Short mmCIF file of C-alpha atoms and ligand atoms in Angstrom, two decimals:
data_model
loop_
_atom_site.label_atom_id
_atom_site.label_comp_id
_atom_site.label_asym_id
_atom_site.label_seq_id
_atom_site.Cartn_x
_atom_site.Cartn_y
_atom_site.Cartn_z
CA UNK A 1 0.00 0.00 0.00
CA UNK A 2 1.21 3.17 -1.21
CA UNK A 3 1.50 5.84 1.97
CA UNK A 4 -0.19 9.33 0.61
CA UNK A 5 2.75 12.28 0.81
CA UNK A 6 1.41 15.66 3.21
CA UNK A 7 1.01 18.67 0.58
CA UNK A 8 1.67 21.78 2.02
CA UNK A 9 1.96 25.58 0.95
CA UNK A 10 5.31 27.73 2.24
CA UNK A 11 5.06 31.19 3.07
CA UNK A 12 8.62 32.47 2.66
CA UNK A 13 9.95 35.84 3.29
CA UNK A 14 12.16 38.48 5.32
CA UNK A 15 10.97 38.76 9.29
CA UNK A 16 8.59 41.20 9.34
CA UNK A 17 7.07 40.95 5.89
CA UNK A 18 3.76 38.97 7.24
CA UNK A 19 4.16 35.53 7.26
CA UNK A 20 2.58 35.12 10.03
CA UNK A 21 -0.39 37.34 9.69
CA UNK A 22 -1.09 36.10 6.04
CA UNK A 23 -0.93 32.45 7.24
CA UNK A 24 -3.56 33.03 9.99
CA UNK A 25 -5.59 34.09 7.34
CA UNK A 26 -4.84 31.48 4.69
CA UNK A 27 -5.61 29.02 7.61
CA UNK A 28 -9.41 29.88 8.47
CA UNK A 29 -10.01 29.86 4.47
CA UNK A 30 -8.27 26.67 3.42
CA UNK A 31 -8.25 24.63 7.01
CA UNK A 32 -4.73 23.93 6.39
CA UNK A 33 -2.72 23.50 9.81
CA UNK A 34 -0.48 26.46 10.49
CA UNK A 35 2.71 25.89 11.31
CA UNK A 36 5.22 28.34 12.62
CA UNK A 37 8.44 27.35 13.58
CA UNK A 38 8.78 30.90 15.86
CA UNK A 39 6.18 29.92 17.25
CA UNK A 40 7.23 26.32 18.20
CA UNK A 41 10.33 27.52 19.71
CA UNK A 42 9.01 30.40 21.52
CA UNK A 43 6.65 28.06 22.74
CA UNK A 44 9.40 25.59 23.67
CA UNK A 45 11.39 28.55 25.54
CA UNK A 46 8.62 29.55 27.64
CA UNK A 47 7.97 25.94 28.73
CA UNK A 48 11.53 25.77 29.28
CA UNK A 49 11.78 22.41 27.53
CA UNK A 50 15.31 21.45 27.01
CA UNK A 51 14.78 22.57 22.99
CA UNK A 52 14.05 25.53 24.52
CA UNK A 53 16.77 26.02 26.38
CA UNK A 54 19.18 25.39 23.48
CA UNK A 55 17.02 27.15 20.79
CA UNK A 56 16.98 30.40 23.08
CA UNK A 57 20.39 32.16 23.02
CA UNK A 58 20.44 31.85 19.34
CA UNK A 59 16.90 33.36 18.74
CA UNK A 60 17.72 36.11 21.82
CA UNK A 61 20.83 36.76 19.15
CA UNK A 62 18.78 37.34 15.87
CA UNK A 63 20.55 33.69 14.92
CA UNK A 64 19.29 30.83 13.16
CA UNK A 65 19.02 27.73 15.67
CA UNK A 66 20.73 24.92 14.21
CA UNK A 67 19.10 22.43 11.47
CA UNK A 68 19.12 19.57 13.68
CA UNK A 69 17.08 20.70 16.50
CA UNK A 70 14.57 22.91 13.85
CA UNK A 71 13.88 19.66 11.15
CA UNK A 72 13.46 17.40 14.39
CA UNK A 73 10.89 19.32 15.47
CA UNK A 74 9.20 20.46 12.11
CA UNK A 75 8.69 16.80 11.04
CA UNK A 76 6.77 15.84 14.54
CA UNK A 77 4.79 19.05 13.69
CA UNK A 78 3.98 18.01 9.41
CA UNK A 79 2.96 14.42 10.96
CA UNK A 80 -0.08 15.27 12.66
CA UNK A 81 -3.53 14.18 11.53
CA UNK A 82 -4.32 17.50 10.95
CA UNK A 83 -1.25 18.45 9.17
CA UNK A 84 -1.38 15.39 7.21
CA UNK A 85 -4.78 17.10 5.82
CA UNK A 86 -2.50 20.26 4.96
CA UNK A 87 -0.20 22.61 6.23
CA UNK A 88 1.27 26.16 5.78
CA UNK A 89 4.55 26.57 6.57
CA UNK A 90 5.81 29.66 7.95
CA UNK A 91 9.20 30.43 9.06
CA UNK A 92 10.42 27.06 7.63
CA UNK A 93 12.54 26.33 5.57
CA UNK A 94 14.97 28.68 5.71
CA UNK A 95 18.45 27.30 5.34
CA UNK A 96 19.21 25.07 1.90
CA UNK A 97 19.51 21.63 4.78
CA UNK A 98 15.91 22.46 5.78
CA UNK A 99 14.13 22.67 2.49
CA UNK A 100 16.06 19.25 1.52
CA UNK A 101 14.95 17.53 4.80
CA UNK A 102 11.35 19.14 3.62
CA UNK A 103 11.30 18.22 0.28
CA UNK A 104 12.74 14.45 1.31
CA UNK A 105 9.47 14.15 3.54
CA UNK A 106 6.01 16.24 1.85
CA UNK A 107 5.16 17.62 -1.29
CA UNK A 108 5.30 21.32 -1.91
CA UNK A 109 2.73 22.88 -4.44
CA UNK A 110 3.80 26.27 -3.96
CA UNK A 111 6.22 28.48 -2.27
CA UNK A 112 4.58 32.13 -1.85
CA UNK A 113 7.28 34.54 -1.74
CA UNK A 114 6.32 37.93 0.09
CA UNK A 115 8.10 40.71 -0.96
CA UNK A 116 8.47 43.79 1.33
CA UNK A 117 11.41 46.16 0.98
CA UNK A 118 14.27 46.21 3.38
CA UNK A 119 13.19 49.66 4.91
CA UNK A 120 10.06 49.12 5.60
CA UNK A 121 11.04 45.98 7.80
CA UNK A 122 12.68 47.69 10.68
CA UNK A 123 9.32 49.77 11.28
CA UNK A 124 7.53 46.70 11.15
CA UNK A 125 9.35 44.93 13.56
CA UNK A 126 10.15 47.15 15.94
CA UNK A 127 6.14 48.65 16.27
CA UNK A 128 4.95 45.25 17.02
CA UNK A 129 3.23 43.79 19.77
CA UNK A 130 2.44 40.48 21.12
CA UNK A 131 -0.41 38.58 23.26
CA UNK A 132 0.75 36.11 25.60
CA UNK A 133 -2.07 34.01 23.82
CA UNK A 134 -0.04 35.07 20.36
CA UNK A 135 -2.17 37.68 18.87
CA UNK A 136 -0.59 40.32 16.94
CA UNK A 137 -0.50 43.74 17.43
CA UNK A 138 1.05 47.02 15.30
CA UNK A 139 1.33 49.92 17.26
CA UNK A 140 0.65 51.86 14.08
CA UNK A 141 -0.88 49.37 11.82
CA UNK A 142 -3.12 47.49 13.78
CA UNK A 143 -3.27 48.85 17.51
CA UNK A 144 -5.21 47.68 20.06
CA UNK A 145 -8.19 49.31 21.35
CA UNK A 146 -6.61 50.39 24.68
CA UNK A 147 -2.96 50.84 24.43
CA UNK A 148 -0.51 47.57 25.99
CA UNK A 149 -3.95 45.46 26.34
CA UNK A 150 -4.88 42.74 24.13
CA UNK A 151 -8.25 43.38 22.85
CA UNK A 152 -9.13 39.72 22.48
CA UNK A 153 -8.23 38.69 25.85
CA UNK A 154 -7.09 41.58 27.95
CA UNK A 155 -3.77 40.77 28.81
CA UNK A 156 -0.71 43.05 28.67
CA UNK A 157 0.90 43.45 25.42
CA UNK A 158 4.49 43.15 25.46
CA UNK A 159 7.75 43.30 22.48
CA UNK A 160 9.79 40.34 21.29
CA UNK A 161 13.20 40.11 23.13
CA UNK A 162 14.81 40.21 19.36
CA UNK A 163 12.23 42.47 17.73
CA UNK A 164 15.27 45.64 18.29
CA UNK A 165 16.82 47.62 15.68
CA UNK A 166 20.47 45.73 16.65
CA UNK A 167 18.29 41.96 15.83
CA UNK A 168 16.24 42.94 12.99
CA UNK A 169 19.71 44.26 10.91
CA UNK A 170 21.26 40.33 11.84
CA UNK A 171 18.02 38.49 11.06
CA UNK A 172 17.78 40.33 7.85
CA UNK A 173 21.17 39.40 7.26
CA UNK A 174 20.64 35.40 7.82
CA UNK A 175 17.80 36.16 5.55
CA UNK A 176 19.85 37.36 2.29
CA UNK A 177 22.85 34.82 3.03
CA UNK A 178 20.90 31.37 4.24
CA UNK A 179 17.44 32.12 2.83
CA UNK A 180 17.32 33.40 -0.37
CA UNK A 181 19.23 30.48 -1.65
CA UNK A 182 16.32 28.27 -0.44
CA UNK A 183 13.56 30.79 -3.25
CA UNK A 184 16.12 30.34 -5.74
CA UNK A 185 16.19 26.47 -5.21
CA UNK A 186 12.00 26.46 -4.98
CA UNK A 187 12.53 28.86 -8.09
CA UNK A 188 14.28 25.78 -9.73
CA UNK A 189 11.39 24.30 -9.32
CA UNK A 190 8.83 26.09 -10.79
CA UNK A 191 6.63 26.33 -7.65
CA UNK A 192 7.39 29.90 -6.70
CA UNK A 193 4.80 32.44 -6.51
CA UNK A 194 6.11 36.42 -5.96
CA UNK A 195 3.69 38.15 -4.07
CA UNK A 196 3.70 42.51 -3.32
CA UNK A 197 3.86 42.39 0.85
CA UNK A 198 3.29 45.90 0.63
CA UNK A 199 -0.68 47.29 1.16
CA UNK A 200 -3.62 46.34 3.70
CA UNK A 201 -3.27 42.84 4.70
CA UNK A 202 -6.68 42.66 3.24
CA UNK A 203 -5.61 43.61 -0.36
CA UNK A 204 -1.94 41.28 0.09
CA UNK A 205 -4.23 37.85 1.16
CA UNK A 206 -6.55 38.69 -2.01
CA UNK A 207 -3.20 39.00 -3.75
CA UNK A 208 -2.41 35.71 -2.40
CA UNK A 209 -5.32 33.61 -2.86
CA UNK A 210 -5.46 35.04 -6.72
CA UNK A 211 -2.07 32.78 -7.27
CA UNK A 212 -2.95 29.99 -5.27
P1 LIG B 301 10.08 33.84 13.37
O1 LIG B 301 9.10 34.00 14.46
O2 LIG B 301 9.78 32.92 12.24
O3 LIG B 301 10.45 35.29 12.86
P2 LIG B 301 10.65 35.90 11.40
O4 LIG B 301 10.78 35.03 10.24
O5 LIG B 301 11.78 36.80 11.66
O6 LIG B 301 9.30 36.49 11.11
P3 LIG B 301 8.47 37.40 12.01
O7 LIG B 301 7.66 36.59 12.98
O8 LIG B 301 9.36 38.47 12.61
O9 LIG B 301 7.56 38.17 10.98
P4 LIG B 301 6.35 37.74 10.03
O10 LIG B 301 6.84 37.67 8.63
O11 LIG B 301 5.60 36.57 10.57
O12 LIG B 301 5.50 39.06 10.17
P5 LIG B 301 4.17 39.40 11.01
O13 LIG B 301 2.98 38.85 10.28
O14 LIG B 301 4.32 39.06 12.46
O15 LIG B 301 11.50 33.36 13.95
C1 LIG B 301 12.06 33.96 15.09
C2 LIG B 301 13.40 33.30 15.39
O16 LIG B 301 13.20 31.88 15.63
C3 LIG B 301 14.44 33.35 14.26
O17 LIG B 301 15.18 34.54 14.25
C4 LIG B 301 15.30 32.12 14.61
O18 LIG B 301 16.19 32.37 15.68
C5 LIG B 301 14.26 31.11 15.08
N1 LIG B 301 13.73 30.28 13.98
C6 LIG B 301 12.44 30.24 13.51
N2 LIG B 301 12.33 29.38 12.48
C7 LIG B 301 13.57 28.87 12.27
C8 LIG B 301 14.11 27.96 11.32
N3 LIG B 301 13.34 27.40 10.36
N4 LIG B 301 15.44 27.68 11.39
C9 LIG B 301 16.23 28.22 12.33
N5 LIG B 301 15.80 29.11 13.26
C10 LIG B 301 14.48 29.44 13.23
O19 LIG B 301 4.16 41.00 10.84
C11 LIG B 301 5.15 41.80 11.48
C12 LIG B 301 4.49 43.09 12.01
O20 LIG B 301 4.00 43.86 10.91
C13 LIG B 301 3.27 42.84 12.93
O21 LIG B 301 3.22 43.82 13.92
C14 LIG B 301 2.05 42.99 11.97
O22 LIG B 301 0.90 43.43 12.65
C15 LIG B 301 2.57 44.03 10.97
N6 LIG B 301 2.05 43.80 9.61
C16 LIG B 301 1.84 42.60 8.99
N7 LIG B 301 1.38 42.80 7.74
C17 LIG B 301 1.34 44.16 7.57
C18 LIG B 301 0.95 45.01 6.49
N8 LIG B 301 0.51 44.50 5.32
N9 LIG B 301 1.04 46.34 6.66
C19 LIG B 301 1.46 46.87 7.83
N10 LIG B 301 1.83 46.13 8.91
C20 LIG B 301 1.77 44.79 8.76
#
């Protein structure tokens, strides 16, 4: 008996240019599972598991945590029942040994590149806001109701330990030398869909779901 392959959708792109907030949205309209490898390892640092432990100095640095510990724990994520049903990567892969640990694994039917420019990024970044309960705030773009409180749940907003000026310039730097390679390898294959990452995040999901 042949053993079906997961099919999943990446959302690939510099920090800050929506991943995260597009995938959210592709998720309610497509019921794919949404997985965020951020996520995972903030997760995994506030549990204080022992991934967390070693993922944290890295992330705290605007680094990339190593291969091993990220494809270990994206391939328990991609081989849930849910995930089996399909899944939107964001965040992953983003080093050329990720995407071939990926691509030995699931199927990819498209890569959705979102293109913001470089300057844009820092403001981005450094004007966002978080929910304990990860909902995701802009202090210009999307602001709560009541300033620091989380409209959906009332809790106190708070910044990302590497969402600073200093850790946006290094993760945008991992970005042009570790992931660009992986677009121009998805590029090689045919499946890559440039996307504008610039408008209302309205306007960039219709943009997204026209190429899908
Ligand atoms: P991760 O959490 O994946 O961070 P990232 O890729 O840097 O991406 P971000 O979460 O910063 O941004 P996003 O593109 O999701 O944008 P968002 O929608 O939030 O990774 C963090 C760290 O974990 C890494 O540095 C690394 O250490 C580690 N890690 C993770 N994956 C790894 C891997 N595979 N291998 C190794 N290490 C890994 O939007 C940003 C802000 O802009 C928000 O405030 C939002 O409200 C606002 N916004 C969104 N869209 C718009 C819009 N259209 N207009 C105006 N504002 C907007």
């Amino acid at each position: 008996m042949s053993e079906e392959r997961a099919k999943g959708i990446i959302l690939i792109g510099a920090p800050g240019s929506g991943k995260g907030t597009q995938a959210k949205k592709l998720k309610e309209q497509l019921g794919y599972a949404h997985i965020s490898t951020g996520d995972l390892l903030r997760a995994a640092v506030k549990e204080g598991t022992e991934l967390g432990q070693q993922a944290k100095g890295f992330m705290d640095a605007g680094q990339l945590v190593p291969d091993d510990l990220v494809i270990a724990m994206l391939e328990e994520a991609i081989s849930t029942p849910e995930a089996q049903r399909g899944f939107l990567l964001d965040g992953f892969p983003r080093t050329m040994p990720q995407a071939q640990a990926l691509d030995a694994a699931v199927t990819i039917d498209k890569v959705v590149d979102l293109q913001v420019p470089f300057d844009l990024i820092e403001e981005r970044i450094t004007g966002r806001r978080m929910s304990p309960s990860g909902h995701v705030y802009h202090v210009r773009y999307n602001p709560p109701k009541v300033e620091g409180v989380c409209d959906e749940t009332g809790e106190a907003l708070y910044q990302r330990s590497d969402d600073t000026p200093e850790m946006v310039r290094a993760r945008l730097e991992k970005f042009d030398s570790e992931t660009r390679p992986v677009i121009a390898h998805y590029q090689g294959k045919g499946i890559v869909v440039e996307v504008d990452g610039v408008g209302d995040p309205d306007e960039i999901f219709t943009r997204i779901m026209a190429v899908l």
